[in-house]
C-alpha cells in the first residue's frame, strides 16, 4: 500500500486558539484510517482543512503527492476527495433521490444548452441510475421520494454518505457517521464501509464509537488538544497509555 | 389527452383576448405580457436564494442597449432585442464580481447600490444615454406579414402577439432550465451551499450563471418594452417598479414556476380593472403595499398555495407535491 493522502505539519489557528497544531499523518491507499480524540481535539477542523473548507494557517495536505491545501472545496472534491458533515447536512427540502442526484454532479456534469434542447437524456438517465445505485447501496431505495428532512436520524446519516458515494470518490472523509444510529444500523453500516474499502475506496473516519473504530480501521491516528498523540493499529491504540490518559482526562472512556 | 386540450383552449383564449378589450386595455395587456417575463426571470434568480434589488435596472440595461443598437448602429430590431438580452447578461457577469462577495441582506443592499450606479451613469452621460430625459424616438418593430396575419406594430394587438410569442419562448427556456440538472443544482446551492460544494459544485459559478440568465431574460423584457413605448428614461427603471416585481413574486409565491406569474397577472388585473374603475389608481403604491403585507400575514405561501390545494384535491390519491417553505 502506498501513501495516498498525507497531512504534513497541518496547523489551524482561530485567533488565539490553536485548534490543530502541526499535525502529520499518512493514509494508505485503500485503507480505512481512523482519526480519534476527545471532544474538541480538532478532528473536524482537520477534516475541514483536508476538504478545503478551511485554508490551513500553515502546513500541507498532499494527495498523490500534489499539495491540495488552500484549494476550494469543489476543487478538492474534483480531485476525488469527498466529505460528509458531522451534523446531518442535507438538502432537507429536496427529495432523497434529488439529494443523491446532486451527488452525481461530478460524474455527470450538467450542461445548460444540452438541457434546454433536450440532448442530455443519456446523462440524465445515467445520473439517475447512479443516484439509485448509491441509495440502494445504503438501503435507502424505499424512501427515495421522501423529503430528506423528514427522514429518521439514522437514515439522514446514511443519505449523507450516499450523496458522497454517488460521486465515485477515491477518498471519503466521514465525520461521525454513526451518531444517531442504533447498534444494528451501526453494524450494517460497518459492513457497507468494508465493502467500499473492497471496492478500492480509501476511507478516513472520525468517530466516537470506539467499538466501531476498532472493528473497522486498519490504522488509527489519535490526537488531543490539536496535537498528534499516537498512531497504530487498533490493538496498539487500545492499549496505548497516552490514549487512555487522554480519554480519561477528557472524561470519555475507551470501550 | 385532456391536458393537451387545456393547452389548446388556453392558447385560443390568449389569442382571442385582445379582441374583447378596449384600446387602453390592449396596451395594458402588452405591458402585462412583458412583466410576466420580467417576474419569471426574477424567479430564476431567487432559485439560488439571492434576492436582488437591481433586477429592474438590468431590465433597463436591455432596453437601453437595444434602443442604442438600433439608433446608432442601425441593427435590425428583433436582433437588437436579443443583443439587449446578451448585454444585460454580460453586465450581470461583471456585477457578479463585487456582488457575490456578499450574501443575503448584504447582497440585497449591494444589488440596489449597483443598480443606482447604473442609473446614475445613464443620467450623467447625455451621450449616448440621453441624460435624465432618456432616449426618444426609438425605432419601432418593423411591420411584417406571416401570410395569414399582417403585423402592424402601431396596433397594440399586433405587438401583444409578437411579445406573446417571444415571452412564450423565453418562458419555455426558463422552464426547461429549472427542470434540468442545472435547475436542481440551483436548488442545491440555495438550500445547502456547503454540501453542494462538497459534491463538486462550483457554487460561485452557479450563482453567477443564475444571475446572468435571469438578467438576460430581464434584458429581453426591457428591449420589448423599449421598442413598444418608443421612449425610455432612467426613472422608468427605478425602485418603484422593483417594488412591484417583489410584490408580484411574494404575493404569487416563489416555490413554483407559475407562482410569480400568477401574482403578476392577478395584481395587474386587480390594479387595472378594479382600481382604475374605482378611480383609485393614484393610490397604487399604497394599495400594493397593503396587499403585500396582507398576503405575507394571511397567505404566506402565496397564491400558488391556493392553486396547489385545488389541484391536489382534484388529483386526490396522486403523489403529493412537496411545497418548499420559502
Ligand atoms: N470556526 C471556528 N472558530 C473558532 N474556533 C473553532 C472553530 N472551529 C472549531 N473551533 C475550535 O477548535 C477546537 C477543535 O474543534 P473541532 O470541532 O475540530 O473538534 P472535534 O475534535 O471535531 O470535536 P468533536 O468530537 O466534539 O466533534 C475546539 O476548541 C473548537 O471550539
Ligand atoms: Mg467534530
XYZ file of C-alpha atoms and ligand atoms in Angstrom:
613
model
C 0.000 0.000 0.000
C 1.289 3.417 -0.919
C 0.875 6.746 0.796
C -2.020 8.343 -0.877
C -3.133 11.142 1.327
C -0.636 12.843 3.562
C -1.098 15.580 6.112
C 2.107 17.456 6.884
C 2.588 19.894 9.791
C -1.004 20.994 9.411
C -1.881 23.933 11.664
C -5.087 25.868 12.146
C -5.255 28.914 14.344
C -8.515 30.649 15.299
C -7.408 33.928 16.813
C -5.541 32.885 19.938
C -6.701 29.273 19.836
C -4.593 26.698 18.034
C -7.230 24.123 17.067
C -4.784 21.918 15.160
C -1.094 22.106 15.961
C 1.370 20.858 13.315
C -0.395 17.569 12.824
C 1.118 14.968 10.492
C -0.125 11.575 9.410
C -0.354 9.412 6.315
C -3.274 7.485 4.921
C -2.517 4.420 2.811
C -4.400 3.826 -0.405
C -7.398 1.531 0.009
C -7.288 1.549 3.789
C -9.722 2.604 6.455
C -7.976 5.152 8.616
C -9.432 6.354 11.903
C -8.928 9.793 13.406
C -9.888 9.841 17.068
C -9.537 12.103 20.039
C -11.608 13.642 22.834
C -14.200 16.338 22.138
C -12.626 19.496 20.812
C -9.407 17.708 19.851
C -9.508 19.254 16.370
C -10.761 16.324 14.293
C -13.462 18.237 12.437
C -11.083 21.130 11.925
C -8.591 18.706 10.356
C -11.330 17.410 8.027
C -12.233 20.973 7.147
C -8.649 21.679 6.135
C -8.260 18.487 4.108
C -11.547 19.054 2.266
C -10.776 22.682 1.508
C -13.473 24.165 3.709
C -10.775 25.931 5.732
C -7.464 27.174 4.424
C -4.792 25.940 6.823
C -2.794 28.550 8.722
C 0.260 26.535 7.735
C 1.208 23.065 6.606
C 0.278 20.915 3.651
C -2.254 18.378 2.505
C -0.749 16.111 -0.132
C -2.918 13.975 -2.389
C -0.923 11.639 -4.656
C 1.980 13.963 -3.895
C 0.118 17.117 -5.014
C -0.367 19.883 -2.468
C -4.103 20.498 -2.311
C -4.162 22.703 0.776
C -5.830 26.033 0.131
C -7.864 24.776 -2.820
C -11.593 25.404 -2.673
C -13.869 22.603 -1.524
C -15.234 21.846 -5.008
C -11.706 21.722 -6.408
C -10.693 19.213 -3.761
C -13.862 17.219 -4.463
C -12.998 17.132 -8.165
C -9.681 15.535 -7.263
C -11.624 12.692 -5.694
C -11.778 13.680 -2.024
C -15.382 13.925 -0.873
C -16.595 14.527 2.656
C -19.654 14.208 4.824
C -20.529 16.592 7.615
C -20.673 15.970 11.355
C -24.204 17.313 11.692
C -26.629 15.876 9.196
C -26.105 18.372 6.439
C -28.523 17.581 3.638
C -30.755 19.327 1.140
C -33.625 18.995 3.584
C -36.230 20.459 1.229
C -35.346 18.159 -1.665
C -36.324 14.521 -2.011
C -33.932 11.708 -1.138
C -33.443 10.948 -4.838
C -32.742 14.598 -5.642
C -30.139 14.674 -2.868
C -28.367 11.724 -4.432
C -28.667 13.326 -7.882
C -26.746 16.343 -6.629
C -24.117 13.827 -5.546
C -23.728 12.749 -9.190
C -22.774 16.293 -10.192
C -19.147 15.395 -10.870
C -19.516 12.251 -12.993
C -22.488 13.749 -14.874
C -21.707 17.432 -15.163
C -24.884 19.312 -16.208
C -24.750 21.217 -19.466
C -27.278 24.003 -19.738
C -27.513 24.136 -23.531
C -27.938 20.391 -23.868
C -30.555 20.545 -21.112
C -32.623 23.206 -22.905
C -32.609 21.387 -26.247
C -33.061 18.002 -24.596
C -29.786 16.450 -25.770
C -28.787 15.290 -22.311
C -31.163 12.348 -21.973
C -28.308 9.859 -21.642
C -26.604 11.916 -18.963
C -29.845 12.328 -17.077
C -30.647 8.628 -17.086
C -27.020 7.834 -16.229
C -27.133 10.205 -13.279
C -30.414 8.745 -12.122
C -29.087 5.206 -12.363
C -26.006 6.157 -10.372
C -28.091 8.002 -7.754
C -30.372 4.996 -7.339
C -27.382 2.679 -7.109
C -25.921 4.795 -4.303
C -29.261 4.887 -2.470
C -29.677 1.138 -2.840
C -26.197 0.568 -1.512
C -27.065 2.448 1.651
C -30.508 0.857 1.941
C -32.446 3.991 1.122
C -34.191 2.939 -2.069
C -37.533 2.520 -0.305
C -37.595 6.188 0.830
C -36.452 7.637 -2.497
C -39.396 10.029 -2.942
C -39.490 11.272 0.651
C -38.315 14.691 1.711
C -34.780 14.337 3.097
C -35.678 16.493 6.102
C -38.406 14.006 7.087
C -36.055 11.012 7.370
C -35.085 9.406 10.671
C -31.734 10.453 12.059
C -30.040 7.211 11.064
C -31.371 7.445 7.524
C -30.178 11.035 7.288
C -26.640 9.948 8.188
C -26.849 7.208 5.582
C -28.100 9.667 2.975
C -25.149 11.964 3.671
C -22.863 9.050 2.817
C -24.929 8.081 -0.218
C -24.582 11.622 -1.609
C -20.811 11.383 -1.185
C -20.660 7.853 -2.617
C -22.728 8.821 -5.667
C -19.840 10.949 -6.918
C -17.464 7.965 -7.368
C -14.925 9.299 -4.863
C -11.399 7.991 -4.335
C -11.355 9.115 -0.715
C -14.344 9.605 1.578
C -13.998 11.643 4.758
C -16.681 10.597 7.248
C -17.264 12.800 10.277
C -19.031 10.759 12.974
C -21.170 8.691 10.598
C -22.650 6.505 13.336
C -24.162 9.132 15.622
C -27.908 8.696 15.843
C -27.750 5.112 14.637
C -28.796 2.164 16.771
C -26.324 -0.726 17.223
C -27.981 -2.743 14.475
C -27.772 0.150 11.997
C -24.159 0.771 13.020
C -23.280 -2.853 12.354
C -24.881 -2.749 8.910
C -23.112 0.498 8.130
C -19.762 -1.001 9.138
C -20.334 -3.824 6.676
C -21.049 -1.290 3.940
C -17.800 0.510 4.697
C -15.861 -2.698 4.412
C -17.484 -3.181 1.006
C -16.451 0.346 -0.010
C -12.918 -0.498 1.021
C -13.063 -3.696 -1.020
C -14.040 -1.512 -3.980
C -10.773 0.392 -3.527
C -12.170 3.487 -1.846
C -9.969 4.994 0.845
C -11.854 5.995 3.987
C -10.804 8.481 6.623
C -13.205 8.314 9.529
C -13.787 10.331 12.693
C -15.942 8.501 15.204
C -16.516 8.377 18.957
C -17.946 4.839 18.881
C -14.730 3.030 19.817
C -16.086 -0.422 19.159
C -16.869 0.612 15.589
C -13.492 2.302 15.129
C -11.577 -0.677 16.457
C -13.608 -3.053 14.316
C -13.146 -1.090 11.112
C -9.798 0.606 10.969
C -6.502 -0.641 9.612
C -4.742 2.285 11.171
C -5.705 4.868 13.739
C -4.334 8.329 14.487
C -5.177 9.746 17.885
C -4.983 13.451 18.599
C -5.643 15.578 21.646
C -5.807 19.357 22.030
C -4.854 19.724 18.395
C -1.662 17.704 18.720
C -0.633 14.306 17.414
C -0.763 11.773 20.246
C -0.298 8.289 18.893
C -0.682 6.141 15.828
C -1.003 2.435 15.189
C -3.336 -0.487 14.631
C -6.471 -0.925 16.761
C -4.678 -3.211 19.238
C -1.843 -0.746 19.778
C -4.123 2.241 20.185
C -6.457 0.431 22.581
C -3.548 -0.223 24.942
C -1.605 2.960 24.396
C -1.101 4.691 27.752
C -1.197 8.219 26.279
C -4.510 7.458 24.517
C -6.104 6.030 27.647
C -4.836 9.001 29.605
C -6.261 11.488 27.066
C -9.666 9.867 27.103
C -9.831 9.528 30.893
C -8.739 13.143 31.186
C -11.383 14.073 28.671
C -13.979 12.198 30.768
C -14.810 9.758 27.977
C -13.822 6.147 28.292
C -12.419 3.827 25.707
C -14.758 0.913 25.252
C -55.343 13.899 -23.983
C -57.320 16.296 -21.759
C -54.148 18.181 -20.756
C -53.372 18.819 -24.408
C -56.895 20.189 -24.883
C -56.467 22.528 -21.922
C -53.349 23.983 -23.549
C -55.166 24.452 -26.866
C -58.061 26.162 -25.096
C -55.690 28.429 -23.164
C -53.879 29.346 -26.357
C -57.156 30.124 -28.140
C -58.257 32.277 -25.185
C -54.952 34.197 -25.240
C -55.300 34.810 -28.986
C -58.917 35.928 -28.659
C -58.305 38.006 -25.530
C -57.350 41.424 -27.044
C -60.441 41.460 -29.262
C -62.686 41.770 -26.227
C -60.709 44.713 -24.803
C -60.616 48.460 -25.273
C -57.550 50.131 -26.814
C -56.107 51.165 -23.457
C -56.757 47.709 -22.047
C -54.924 46.228 -25.024
C -51.953 48.419 -24.192
C -52.040 47.182 -20.602
C -52.105 43.636 -21.921
C -48.834 44.313 -23.743
C -47.231 45.616 -20.546
C -48.580 42.640 -18.647
C -47.018 40.242 -21.162
C -43.654 41.967 -20.793
C -43.934 41.997 -16.994
C -44.663 38.263 -16.959
C -41.230 37.674 -18.482
C -39.666 40.130 -16.046
C -41.076 38.401 -12.970
C -40.446 34.886 -14.316
C -36.799 35.763 -14.911
C -36.650 37.145 -11.389
C -37.756 33.802 -10.034
C -34.781 32.051 -11.647
C -32.509 34.341 -9.689
C -34.329 33.552 -6.437
C -33.764 29.812 -7.063
C -30.205 30.156 -5.797
C -31.504 32.017 -2.759
C -30.465 35.519 -3.719
C -32.957 38.366 -3.915
C -31.715 41.287 -5.941
C -32.996 44.856 -5.928
C -31.239 45.599 -9.196
C -33.307 43.410 -11.490
C -35.371 46.229 -12.941
C -32.246 48.256 -13.693
C -30.878 45.211 -15.525
C -34.110 45.204 -17.493
C -33.256 48.814 -18.286
C -29.804 47.752 -19.477
C -31.536 45.575 -22.052
C -33.828 48.426 -23.026
C -31.027 50.992 -23.399
C -28.758 48.559 -25.236
C -31.378 47.541 -27.752
C -32.502 51.154 -28.272
C -28.925 52.371 -28.837
C -28.017 49.472 -31.107
C -30.874 50.341 -33.426
C -30.431 54.105 -33.194
C -26.653 54.380 -33.508
C -25.717 51.259 -35.409
C -28.895 50.562 -37.315
C -29.209 46.999 -36.048
C -32.417 45.260 -37.147
C -34.889 45.452 -34.260
C -35.541 41.813 -33.317
C -31.777 41.171 -33.446
C -31.126 44.191 -31.230
C -33.601 42.795 -28.675
C -31.661 39.564 -28.495
C -28.402 41.507 -28.199
C -30.013 43.644 -25.469
C -30.524 40.444 -23.502
C -26.955 39.318 -24.137
C -25.561 42.670 -22.984
C -27.726 42.606 -19.843
C -26.361 39.132 -19.073
C -22.770 40.300 -19.628
C -23.282 43.308 -17.347
C -24.634 40.889 -14.733
C -21.491 38.777 -15.022
C -19.394 41.909 -14.428
C -21.546 42.924 -11.461
C -21.270 39.438 -10.012
C -17.617 40.011 -9.124
C -18.283 42.603 -6.436
C -21.824 41.422 -5.606
C -21.132 37.749 -4.960
C -18.686 38.618 -2.256
C -21.892 39.354 -0.365
C -24.780 37.142 0.643
C -28.350 37.574 1.816
C -29.085 41.027 3.168
C -25.785 42.484 2.022
C -26.353 41.177 -1.478
C -29.771 42.848 -1.422
C -28.307 46.212 -0.493
C -25.319 45.757 -2.806
C -27.575 44.988 -5.759
C -29.607 48.124 -5.029
C -26.445 50.233 -4.923
C -25.160 48.707 -8.165
C -28.493 49.478 -9.837
C -28.420 53.075 -8.639
C -24.903 53.499 -10.004
C -26.041 52.298 -13.419
C -28.993 54.705 -13.330
C -26.644 57.489 -12.329
C -24.450 56.727 -15.354
C -27.493 56.954 -17.604
C -28.333 60.356 -16.135
C -24.776 61.634 -16.125
C -23.776 60.717 -19.685
C -26.033 62.514 -22.134
C -24.066 60.920 -24.884
C -25.109 58.213 -25.570
C -27.749 57.700 -22.840
C -29.642 60.983 -23.228
C -29.321 62.057 -19.604
C -32.388 62.367 -17.388
C -34.666 62.724 -20.396
C -33.527 59.386 -21.731
C -33.851 58.197 -25.309
C -36.742 59.238 -27.514
C -37.917 58.077 -30.899
C -36.709 54.502 -30.544
C -37.284 52.537 -33.736
C -40.446 50.514 -33.574
C -40.532 46.888 -34.517
C -40.757 46.858 -38.341
C -44.093 45.613 -39.688
C -44.158 42.260 -41.385
C -46.592 39.705 -42.611
C -46.785 35.976 -41.958
C -49.320 35.262 -44.675
C -52.460 34.836 -42.630
C -51.704 37.757 -40.332
C -50.378 41.245 -41.040
C -48.330 42.647 -38.130
C -48.845 46.383 -37.751
C -46.899 47.441 -34.704
C -48.768 50.641 -34.057
C -51.601 48.333 -33.071
C -51.202 47.033 -29.507
C -52.810 43.768 -30.567
C -50.054 43.095 -33.070
C -47.380 43.872 -30.532
C -49.178 41.694 -27.998
C -48.989 38.725 -30.378
C -45.341 39.408 -31.151
C -44.361 39.890 -27.498
C -46.506 36.913 -26.562
C -44.533 34.608 -28.841
C -41.189 35.993 -27.614
C -42.237 35.679 -23.967
C -43.615 32.182 -24.511
C -40.307 31.028 -25.992
C -38.384 32.651 -23.116
C -40.659 31.057 -20.510
C -40.205 27.703 -22.177
C -36.417 28.070 -21.945
C -36.615 29.194 -18.304
C -38.842 26.238 -17.535
C -36.521 23.768 -19.257
C -33.596 25.146 -17.260
C -35.447 24.881 -13.985
C -36.489 21.268 -14.601
C -32.982 20.245 -15.684
C -29.992 19.070 -13.612
C -28.822 22.687 -13.772
C -32.041 23.751 -12.048
C -31.564 21.069 -9.414
C -28.071 22.391 -8.802
C -29.510 25.898 -8.328
C -31.810 24.486 -5.648
C -28.875 22.653 -4.066
C -26.836 25.859 -3.925
C -29.786 27.579 -2.287
C -30.567 25.018 0.400
C -27.084 23.939 1.443
C -24.187 25.530 -0.372
C -21.587 23.709 1.778
C -22.856 20.274 0.795
C -23.239 21.347 -2.833
C -19.627 22.441 -2.854
C -18.511 19.216 -1.217
C -20.266 17.423 -4.102
C -18.032 19.278 -6.541
C -20.398 22.115 -7.419
C -18.660 25.396 -8.171
C -21.128 27.407 -6.100
C -19.857 30.762 -7.215
C -20.132 29.809 -10.892
C -23.688 28.571 -10.463
C -24.726 31.737 -8.621
C -23.246 33.752 -11.463
C -24.961 31.552 -14.041
C -28.377 32.051 -12.456
C -27.753 35.782 -12.177
C -26.658 36.029 -15.817
C -29.580 34.004 -17.199
C -32.132 35.916 -15.130
C -30.561 39.185 -16.222
C -30.508 38.146 -19.869
C -34.227 37.479 -19.911
C -34.901 40.654 -17.933
C -32.909 42.458 -20.636
C -35.107 40.968 -23.358
C -38.201 42.118 -21.477
C -36.689 45.613 -21.288
C -35.989 45.602 -25.021
C -39.566 44.522 -25.712
C -40.721 47.478 -23.645
C -38.377 49.993 -25.281
C -39.455 49.245 -28.827
C -43.096 49.354 -27.856
C -43.265 52.646 -25.956
C -40.555 54.277 -28.116
C -39.051 56.266 -25.262
C -37.123 55.255 -22.157
C -35.536 57.185 -19.314
C -33.743 56.331 -16.066
C -36.891 56.797 -13.989
C -38.744 54.123 -15.916
C -36.497 51.595 -14.164
C -36.490 52.955 -10.627
C -37.186 51.275 -7.311
C -40.964 51.720 -7.662
C -41.113 49.146 -10.435
C -38.751 46.899 -8.430
C -41.210 47.003 -5.535
C -43.946 45.894 -7.910
C -41.825 42.962 -9.086
C -41.169 41.960 -5.474
C -44.878 42.258 -4.692
C -45.837 40.078 -7.660
C -43.280 37.443 -6.640
C -44.218 37.453 -2.964
C -47.983 37.562 -3.445
C -47.800 34.838 -6.076
C -45.265 32.753 -4.176
C -41.831 31.657 -5.385
C -41.970 27.925 -4.688
C -43.341 27.116 -8.148
C -42.596 28.306 -11.647
C -46.070 29.759 -12.137
C -46.342 31.461 -8.716
C -44.742 34.817 -9.620
C -46.543 34.851 -13.000
C -49.844 34.273 -11.214
C -49.034 37.108 -8.809
C -48.224 39.430 -11.699
C -51.395 38.617 -13.632
C -53.762 38.752 -10.657
C -52.372 42.004 -9.268
C -52.326 43.638 -12.699
C -55.946 42.676 -13.273
C -56.897 43.959 -9.820
C -54.935 47.107 -10.477
C -56.191 47.905 -13.939
C -59.716 46.637 -13.760
C -60.725 47.323 -10.206
C -58.623 50.305 -9.149
C -58.927 52.157 -12.431
C -62.670 51.695 -12.480
C -62.880 52.997 -8.927
C -60.580 55.900 -9.765
C -58.090 54.777 -7.100
C -55.087 54.271 -9.358
C -53.246 57.157 -7.720
C -53.148 55.072 -4.571
C -51.491 52.145 -6.341
C -48.281 52.058 -4.243
C -50.299 52.265 -1.042
C -52.666 49.516 -2.090
C -49.814 47.329 -3.365
C -48.081 47.767 -0.009
C -51.242 46.765 1.825
C -51.723 43.722 -0.429
C -48.118 42.652 0.162
C -48.483 42.892 3.955
C -51.847 41.138 3.957
C -50.576 38.314 1.788
C -47.488 37.814 3.972
C -49.761 37.641 7.018
C -52.595 35.536 5.645
C -51.173 33.795 2.591
C -47.502 33.165 3.469
C -47.082 30.625 0.668
C -48.619 32.868 -1.944
C -51.440 32.455 -4.419
C -49.731 29.322 -5.730
C -50.579 27.554 -2.459
C -54.294 28.001 -3.259
C -53.777 26.505 -6.709
C -51.818 23.620 -5.226
C -54.643 22.887 -2.778
C -57.236 22.946 -5.547
C -55.275 20.729 -7.927
C -54.360 18.345 -5.130
C -57.999 17.893 -4.215
C -58.822 17.177 -7.827
C -55.997 14.702 -8.211
C -56.591 13.105 -4.812
C -54.598 9.911 -4.418
C -51.814 11.108 -6.690
C -48.333 11.700 -5.407
C -48.409 14.719 -3.060
C -46.309 17.572 -4.322
C -43.736 18.909 -1.952
C -44.020 22.569 -1.120
C -40.680 24.035 -0.072
C -41.246 26.565 2.676
C -39.757 29.817 1.481
N -14.634 28.144 13.177
C -14.074 28.111 14.412
N -13.763 29.250 15.048
C -13.208 29.221 16.281
N -12.914 28.096 16.942
C -13.192 26.924 16.357
C -13.807 26.861 15.062
N -13.977 25.571 14.726
C -13.520 24.861 15.760
N -13.045 25.655 16.742
C -12.427 25.220 17.976
O -11.380 24.360 17.651
C -11.305 23.281 18.560
C -11.387 21.989 17.801
O -12.713 21.825 17.300
P -13.160 20.599 16.403
O -14.578 20.838 16.018
O -12.189 20.406 15.323
O -13.096 19.390 17.429
P -13.537 17.887 17.241
O -12.359 17.075 17.527
O -14.199 17.690 15.944
O -14.592 17.727 18.411
P -15.929 16.859 18.494
O -15.507 15.480 18.843
O -16.696 17.485 19.602
O -16.610 16.968 17.177
C -12.430 23.488 19.562
O -11.904 24.098 20.710
C -13.374 24.402 18.837
O -14.065 25.207 19.757
Mg -16.067 17.230 15.295
